[in-house]
mmCIF file of C-alpha atoms in Angstrom:
data_model
loop_
_atom_site.group_PDB
_atom_site.id
_atom_site.type_symbol
_atom_site.label_atom_id
_atom_site.label_comp_id
_atom_site.label_asym_id
_atom_site.label_seq_id
_atom_site.Cartn_x
_atom_site.Cartn_y
_atom_site.Cartn_z
ATOM 1 C CA ASP R 71 99.885 87.050 95.615
ATOM 2 C CA VAL R 72 98.816 85.082 98.760
ATOM 3 C CA VAL R 73 97.447 86.560 101.884
ATOM 4 C CA VAL R 74 97.297 84.644 104.972
ATOM 5 C CA MET R 75 95.129 85.789 108.105
ATOM 6 C CA THR R 76 93.823 83.924 111.327
ATOM 7 C CA GLY R 77 90.123 82.755 111.326
ATOM 8 C CA ALA R 78 89.496 85.424 113.800
ATOM 9 C CA GLU R 79 90.780 87.964 111.641
ATOM 10 C CA ALA R 80 88.733 87.030 108.658
ATOM 11 C CA THR R 81 85.661 87.032 111.023
ATOM 12 C CA GLY R 82 86.489 90.260 112.075
ATOM 13 C CA TYR R 83 86.800 91.827 108.777
ATOM 14 C CA GLY R 84 83.320 90.062 107.973
ATOM 15 C CA GLU R 85 81.755 91.548 110.943
ATOM 16 C CA MET R 86 83.241 94.852 110.753
ATOM 17 C CA GLN R 87 82.214 95.337 107.146
ATOM 18 C CA TYR R 88 78.998 93.430 106.816
ATOM 19 C CA GLY R 89 77.802 92.667 110.110
ATOM 20 C CA ALA R 90 77.618 93.958 113.753
ATOM 21 C CA GLY R 91 80.539 96.243 113.229
ATOM 22 C CA GLU R 92 79.408 97.950 110.241
ATOM 23 C CA VAL R 93 78.614 101.335 112.192
ATOM 24 C CA ALA R 94 80.988 100.685 115.052
ATOM 25 C CA GLU R 95 83.665 103.734 115.723
ATOM 26 C CA GLY R 96 86.780 103.530 117.796
ATOM 27 C CA ILE R 97 88.364 100.536 118.939
ATOM 28 C CA THR R 98 86.342 97.257 118.463
ATOM 29 C CA VAL R 99 87.495 93.920 119.517
ATOM 30 C CA CYS R 100 86.136 90.973 117.848
ATOM 31 C CA VAL R 101 86.128 87.657 120.019
ATOM 32 C CA THR R 102 85.410 84.636 118.401
ATOM 33 C CA LEU R 103 84.377 81.983 120.815
ATOM 34 C CA GLY R 104 83.664 78.252 120.629
ATOM 35 C CA LYS R 105 85.992 75.339 121.749
ATOM 36 C CA THR R 106 88.783 77.839 121.334
ATOM 37 C CA ILE R 107 89.152 81.494 121.319
ATOM 38 C CA GLY R 108 90.408 84.165 118.962
ATOM 39 C CA VAL R 109 90.699 87.873 118.874
ATOM 40 C CA SER R 110 91.045 90.582 116.134
ATOM 41 C CA LEU R 111 91.054 94.078 117.077
ATOM 42 C CA PHE R 112 90.105 97.221 114.710
ATOM 43 C CA ASP R 113 90.812 100.621 114.805
ATOM 44 C CA ASN R 114 87.692 102.449 113.255
ATOM 45 C CA GLY R 115 87.325 99.544 110.969
ATOM 46 C CA ILE R 116 91.056 98.939 110.165
ATOM 47 C CA LEU R 117 92.709 95.715 111.408
ATOM 48 C CA ALA R 118 95.356 96.572 114.135
ATOM 49 C CA HIS R 119 98.147 94.963 115.665
ATOM 50 C CA ASN R 120 97.106 93.134 118.623
ATOM 51 C CA PRO R 121 98.943 94.927 121.564
ATOM 52 C CA GLN R 122 100.773 92.385 124.002
ATOM 53 C CA ASP R 123 98.888 93.278 126.929
ATOM 54 C CA VAL R 124 95.621 91.940 124.852
ATOM 55 C CA THR R 125 97.373 88.958 123.369
ATOM 56 C CA ARG R 126 98.715 87.807 126.955
ATOM 57 C CA GLN R 127 94.939 87.731 128.248
ATOM 58 C CA VAL R 128 94.411 84.817 126.016
ATOM 59 C CA ALA R 129 95.971 82.527 128.354
ATOM 60 C CA THR R 130 93.644 83.408 130.996
ATOM 61 C CA TRP R 131 90.807 82.034 128.990
ATOM 62 C CA ASP R 132 92.008 78.340 129.679
ATOM 63 C CA TYR R 133 92.879 78.920 133.544
ATOM 64 C CA PRO R 134 91.970 75.478 135.334
ATOM 65 C CA ARG R 135 89.175 77.310 137.208
ATOM 66 C CA TRP R 136 87.174 77.135 133.579
ATOM 67 C CA ASP R 137 87.481 73.621 133.049
ATOM 68 C CA ASP R 138 84.026 73.069 133.931
ATOM 69 C CA ALA R 139 82.800 75.900 131.990
ATOM 70 C CA PRO R 140 82.636 75.053 128.250
ATOM 71 C CA LEU R 141 80.378 76.493 125.758
ATOM 72 C CA PRO R 142 76.809 74.687 126.271
ATOM 73 C CA ARG R 143 75.490 73.321 123.176
ATOM 74 C CA PRO R 144 72.080 74.824 122.459
ATOM 75 C CA VAL R 145 69.100 73.173 121.197
ATOM 76 C CA LEU R 146 69.402 72.884 117.418
ATOM 77 C CA GLU R 147 67.401 69.748 116.321
ATOM 78 C CA GLU R 148 65.110 67.276 117.737
ATOM 79 C CA GLY R 149 66.577 65.255 120.526
ATOM 80 C CA ASP R 150 69.184 67.872 121.992
ATOM 81 C CA VAL R 151 68.921 68.264 125.461
ATOM 82 C CA GLU R 152 68.242 72.009 126.801
ATOM 83 C CA PRO R 153 71.341 72.990 128.936
ATOM 84 C CA LEU R 154 70.906 73.655 132.550
ATOM 85 C CA ASP R 155 70.631 77.318 133.657
ATOM 86 C CA GLU R 156 73.654 76.612 135.746
ATOM 87 C CA GLU R 157 75.735 75.728 132.671
ATOM 88 C CA TRP R 158 74.878 79.035 130.893
ATOM 89 C CA ALA R 159 75.736 81.057 134.079
ATOM 90 C CA ARG R 160 78.955 79.203 134.539
ATOM 91 C CA TRP R 161 79.979 79.782 130.825
ATOM 92 C CA ALA R 162 79.029 83.720 131.194
ATOM 93 C CA ALA R 163 81.156 83.902 134.090
ATOM 94 C CA ARG R 164 83.794 82.535 131.901
ATOM 95 C CA VAL R 165 83.496 85.210 129.142
ATOM 96 C CA GLU R 166 82.792 87.913 131.619
ATOM 97 C CA HIS R 167 86.057 87.199 133.366
ATOM 98 C CA TYR R 168 87.913 87.400 129.973
ATOM 99 C CA LEU R 169 86.335 90.490 128.499
ATOM 100 C CA SER R 170 86.926 92.456 131.803
ATOM 101 C CA ARG R 171 90.490 91.418 131.533
ATOM 102 C CA ILE R 172 90.494 92.969 128.108
ATOM 103 C CA GLU R 173 88.794 95.918 129.258
ATOM 104 C CA ALA R 174 91.472 96.635 132.025
ATOM 105 C CA VAL R 175 94.269 96.676 129.324
ATOM 106 C CA CYS R 176 92.749 97.815 126.239
ATOM 107 C CA LYS R 177 89.679 99.972 127.112
ATOM 108 C CA PRO R 178 87.946 99.316 124.006
ATOM 109 C CA ASP R 179 84.682 100.943 122.640
ATOM 110 C CA ASN R 180 82.946 97.855 121.431
ATOM 111 C CA PHE R 181 83.114 94.160 121.875
ATOM 112 C CA ILE R 182 81.587 91.739 119.041
ATOM 113 C CA ILE R 183 80.990 88.242 120.017
ATOM 114 C CA CYS R 184 81.563 85.773 117.086
ATOM 115 C CA GLY R 185 81.912 82.268 116.381
ATOM 116 C CA ARG R 186 79.708 79.309 118.022
ATOM 117 C CA ALA R 187 78.867 81.426 120.958
ATOM 118 C CA SER R 188 77.056 83.827 118.972
ATOM 119 C CA VAL R 189 74.384 81.343 118.156
ATOM 120 C CA SER R 190 73.492 81.004 121.917
ATOM 121 C CA TYR R 191 74.335 84.825 122.732
ATOM 122 C CA ASP R 192 70.771 85.692 124.127
ATOM 123 C CA LYS R 193 71.087 82.672 126.364
ATOM 124 C CA TRP R 194 74.138 83.559 128.279
ATOM 125 C CA ALA R 195 74.919 87.388 127.643
ATOM 126 C CA PRO R 196 72.257 88.762 129.790
ATOM 127 C CA LYS R 197 73.971 87.098 132.725
ATOM 128 C CA MET R 198 76.910 89.317 132.599
ATOM 129 C CA THR R 199 76.581 92.360 134.521
ATOM 130 C CA LYS R 200 80.155 93.742 134.948
ATOM 131 C CA VAL R 201 81.448 94.304 131.415
ATOM 132 C CA LYS R 202 81.000 98.249 130.714
ATOM 133 C CA THR R 203 81.954 98.045 127.197
ATOM 134 C CA SER R 204 79.349 98.132 124.508
ATOM 135 C CA LEU R 205 78.610 94.349 123.522
ATOM 136 C CA ARG R 206 77.249 93.196 120.306
ATOM 137 C CA CYS R 207 76.275 89.766 118.900
ATOM 138 C CA ALA R 208 77.460 88.810 115.509
ATOM 139 C CA LYS R 209 75.121 88.857 112.602
ATOM 140 C CA GLN R 210 76.755 87.175 109.706
ATOM 141 C CA GLY R 211 77.483 83.980 111.279
ATOM 142 C CA LEU R 212 79.663 81.492 109.386
ATOM 143 C CA ASN R 213 79.480 83.889 106.328
ATOM 144 C CA ALA R 214 81.682 86.154 108.251
ATOM 145 C CA GLY R 215 84.797 84.126 107.787
ATOM 146 C CA VAL R 216 84.153 83.547 104.144
ATOM 147 C CA GLU R 217 83.279 87.398 103.297
ATOM 148 C CA GLY R 218 85.948 88.837 105.636
ATOM 149 C CA ALA R 219 88.681 86.750 104.217
ATOM 150 C CA ALA R 220 88.056 88.148 100.736
ATOM 151 C CA LYS R 221 87.604 91.782 102.170
ATOM 152 C CA GLY R 222 90.827 91.433 104.285
ATOM 153 C CA ALA R 223 92.551 90.170 101.523
ATOM 154 C CA SER R 224 91.529 92.875 99.366
ATOM 155 C CA GLU R 225 92.741 95.507 102.061
ATOM 156 C CA ILE R 226 96.146 93.594 102.910
ATOM 157 C CA LEU R 227 96.928 93.672 99.087
ATOM 158 C CA THR R 228 96.243 97.420 98.906
ATOM 159 C CA LEU R 229 98.461 98.088 102.046
ATOM 160 C CA ARG R 230 101.148 95.909 100.377
ATOM 161 C CA ARG R 231 101.090 98.151 97.352
ATOM 162 C CA ASP R 232 100.915 101.220 99.169
ATOM 163 C CA THR R 233 104.104 100.148 101.312
ATOM 164 C CA ALA R 234 106.058 99.135 98.249
ATOM 165 C CA ARG R 235 105.411 102.734 96.577
ATOM 166 C CA VAL R 236 106.225 104.511 100.066
ATOM 167 C CA ARG R 237 109.610 102.308 100.368
ATOM 168 C CA ALA R 238 110.513 102.710 96.983
ATOM 169 C CA ALA R 239 110.111 106.662 97.218
ATOM 170 C CA ILE R 240 112.203 106.467 99.967
ATOM 171 C CA GLY R 241 115.077 104.575 98.776
ATOM 172 C CA HIS R 242 114.694 106.802 95.452
ATOM 173 C CA ARG R 243 114.994 110.239 97.521
ATOM 174 C CA GLN R 244 118.302 108.446 99.154
ATOM 175 C CA GLY R 245 119.604 107.393 95.736
ATOM 176 C CA LEU R 246 119.768 103.756 97.153
ATOM 177 C CA SER R 247 117.723 100.509 96.769
ATOM 178 C CA PRO R 248 115.508 100.324 99.925
ATOM 179 C CA GLN R 249 117.197 97.242 100.627
ATOM 180 C CA LYS R 250 120.730 99.005 100.886
ATOM 181 C CA LEU R 251 119.771 101.642 103.251
ATOM 182 C CA THR R 252 121.919 101.731 106.297
ATOM 183 C CA ASP R 253 120.667 101.940 109.831
ATOM 184 C CA ALA R 254 121.930 105.467 110.060
ATOM 185 C CA GLN R 255 120.257 106.572 106.671
ATOM 186 C CA LEU R 256 116.913 105.158 107.803
ATOM 187 C CA GLU R 257 117.339 107.130 111.210
ATOM 188 C CA ALA R 258 117.732 110.357 109.123
ATOM 189 C CA VAL R 259 114.617 109.461 107.148
ATOM 190 C CA PHE R 260 112.892 109.294 110.401
ATOM 191 C CA ASP R 261 114.023 112.512 111.752
ATOM 192 C CA GLU R 262 113.441 114.182 108.576
ATOM 193 C CA PHE R 263 109.721 113.138 108.854
ATOM 194 C CA ASP R 264 109.474 114.223 112.608
ATOM 195 C CA TYR R 265 108.836 117.852 112.034
ATOM 196 C CA ASP R 266 108.347 118.855 115.526
ATOM 197 C CA ASN R 267 111.183 116.780 116.578
ATOM 198 C CA SER R 268 109.159 115.057 119.123
ATOM 199 C CA GLY R 269 110.425 111.645 118.372
ATOM 200 C CA ALA R 270 107.263 110.236 117.127
ATOM 201 C CA LEU R 271 104.994 110.560 113.830
ATOM 202 C CA SER R 272 101.484 111.739 114.264
ATOM 203 C CA GLN R 273 99.404 110.871 111.437
ATOM 204 C CA ALA R 274 99.404 114.368 109.936
ATOM 205 C CA GLU R 275 103.200 114.353 109.744
ATOM 206 C CA LEU R 276 103.032 110.865 108.153
ATOM 207 C CA ALA R 277 100.556 112.326 105.673
ATOM 208 C CA THR R 278 102.855 115.460 105.042
ATOM 209 C CA ALA R 279 105.739 113.175 104.628
ATOM 210 C CA ILE R 280 104.366 110.696 102.012
ATOM 211 C CA ASN R 281 102.755 113.826 100.175
ATOM 212 C CA ARG R 282 106.521 115.318 99.734
ATOM 213 C CA LEU R 283 107.757 111.945 98.542
ATOM 214 C CA GLY R 284 105.294 112.263 95.667
ATOM 215 C CA VAL R 285 103.032 109.437 96.721
ATOM 216 C CA LYS R 286 99.312 109.771 96.336
ATOM 217 C CA MET R 287 97.256 107.857 98.556
ATOM 218 C CA THR R 288 93.655 108.433 99.788
ATOM 219 C CA GLU R 289 92.707 108.977 103.352
ATOM 220 C CA ALA R 290 91.778 105.671 104.086
ATOM 221 C CA GLU R 291 94.969 104.286 102.668
ATOM 222 C CA LEU R 292 96.992 106.667 104.700
ATOM 223 C CA LYS R 293 95.118 105.569 107.990
ATOM 224 C CA GLU R 294 95.899 101.856 107.182
ATOM 225 C CA LEU R 295 99.636 102.655 106.561
ATOM 226 C CA PHE R 296 99.616 104.548 110.008
ATOM 227 C CA VAL R 297 97.723 101.933 111.981
ATOM 228 C CA GLU R 298 100.216 99.280 110.268
ATOM 229 C CA MET R 299 103.138 101.002 111.572
ATOM 230 C CA ASP R 300 101.853 102.124 114.926
ATOM 231 C CA SER R 301 102.338 98.211 116.143
ATOM 232 C CA GLY R 302 101.859 99.454 119.841
ATOM 233 C CA MET R 303 98.847 101.279 119.111
ATOM 234 C CA THR R 304 100.174 104.412 121.060
ATOM 235 C CA GLY R 305 98.382 106.770 118.455
ATOM 236 C CA ASP R 306 101.730 107.752 117.007
ATOM 237 C CA ILE R 307 104.742 106.166 115.408
ATOM 238 C CA ARG R 308 107.933 105.636 117.385
ATOM 239 C CA LYS R 309 111.330 105.499 115.943
ATOM 240 C CA TYR R 310 111.603 101.619 116.690
ATOM 241 C CA GLU R 311 108.168 101.041 115.021
ATOM 242 C CA PHE R 312 109.025 103.004 111.952
ATOM 243 C CA PHE R 313 112.219 100.888 111.911
ATOM 244 C CA ASN R 314 110.624 97.445 112.308
ATOM 245 C CA TRP R 315 107.998 98.389 109.635
ATOM 246 C CA TRP R 316 110.858 99.112 107.350
ATOM 247 C CA LYS R 317 112.671 96.075 108.209
ATOM 248 C CA ASP R 318 109.404 93.859 107.873
ATOM 249 C CA SER R 319 108.381 95.511 104.455
ATOM 250 C CA ILE R 320 111.641 94.424 102.573
ATOM 251 C CA GLY R 321 111.702 91.145 104.021
ATOM 252 C CA SER R 322 114.704 91.550 106.560
ATOM 253 C CA ASN R 323 115.205 89.918 109.760
ATOM 254 C CA ALA R 324 114.470 92.577 112.249
ATOM 255 C CA SER R 325 117.113 90.998 114.650
ATOM 256 C CA LYS R 326 119.842 91.947 112.419
ATOM 257 C CA PHE R 327 119.157 95.613 113.076
ATOM 258 C CA SER R 328 122.074 97.113 115.288
ATOM 259 C CA VAL R 329 121.154 97.021 118.826
ATOM 260 C CA LYS R 330 122.891 100.262 119.463
ATOM 261 C CA TYR R 331 120.274 101.976 117.322
ATOM 262 C CA TYR R 332 117.655 101.092 119.504
ATOM 263 C CA LYS R 333 119.080 102.911 122.313
ATOM 264 C CA GLY R 334 116.853 106.068 122.713
ATOM 265 C CA LEU R 335 114.079 104.689 120.487
ATOM 266 C CA GLY R 336 111.662 104.414 123.131
ATOM 267 C CA THR R 337 112.744 100.668 124.660
ATOM 268 C CA SER R 338 114.367 100.380 127.992
ATOM 269 C CA THR R 339 116.783 97.600 127.526
ATOM 270 C CA ALA R 340 118.534 95.981 124.496
ATOM 271 C CA ALA R 341 116.589 92.619 125.500
ATOM 272 C CA GLU R 342 113.397 94.646 125.218
ATOM 273 C CA ALA R 343 114.622 95.909 121.652
ATOM 274 C CA ARG R 344 115.383 92.564 120.516
ATOM 275 C CA ASP R 345 111.738 91.498 121.619
ATOM 276 C CA TYR R 346 110.371 94.350 118.925
#
């Protein structure tokens, strides 16, 4: 088995499990800062999809206005020159601008600053006055990426196993291999799970459906599966999200899914449906 994740995701896993995010509740955004930027978002400790609005904000980090605001190099060894206060202030303004943009689109409960910027956190973080979200400095340093990669791989492999079990149970109930379910049959599965006919699955509805399929999962595993399906982080699973999760889980190209089945699934246009 091979697991692939970004450096920001590995670092986030490490901090959430062993460092500054160990007791963090709600939505936590781990921001890895140095020469570049990386973001990973956790929902009560579970890695979640970065919403498109959050992903778009990464571009604001490299606005031309910040060309003169690199991360100052702190004094780490003899011969290093102490950066000017103005350099720390300029860097702080850059970080504050970015975090404020994330606050506006995501409204997280916590920020954790990771990467090289965490080494000099005390030099620049106090200069930020507009960030309202709880702000924490990473504790694990470079160890976060190593320990986080191991922790993250373990969780991802467990999620893969649970996904395969649920997928197989659905296929068995339909009397078909999961790869052979048609779009109409998959829609019928969703409607069967949607007990209140709301057009979306709550976490309770998903848990009930999985229990009726005869698949035994822990509460933590159910939460991970729910977060994986809820790609838009809306707090429920829309029909198009369920379809995309299914197609991804069986290794199919989601673009092959008939566009007509996206009508009424929460997307406004066929083009938007294809984006999903």
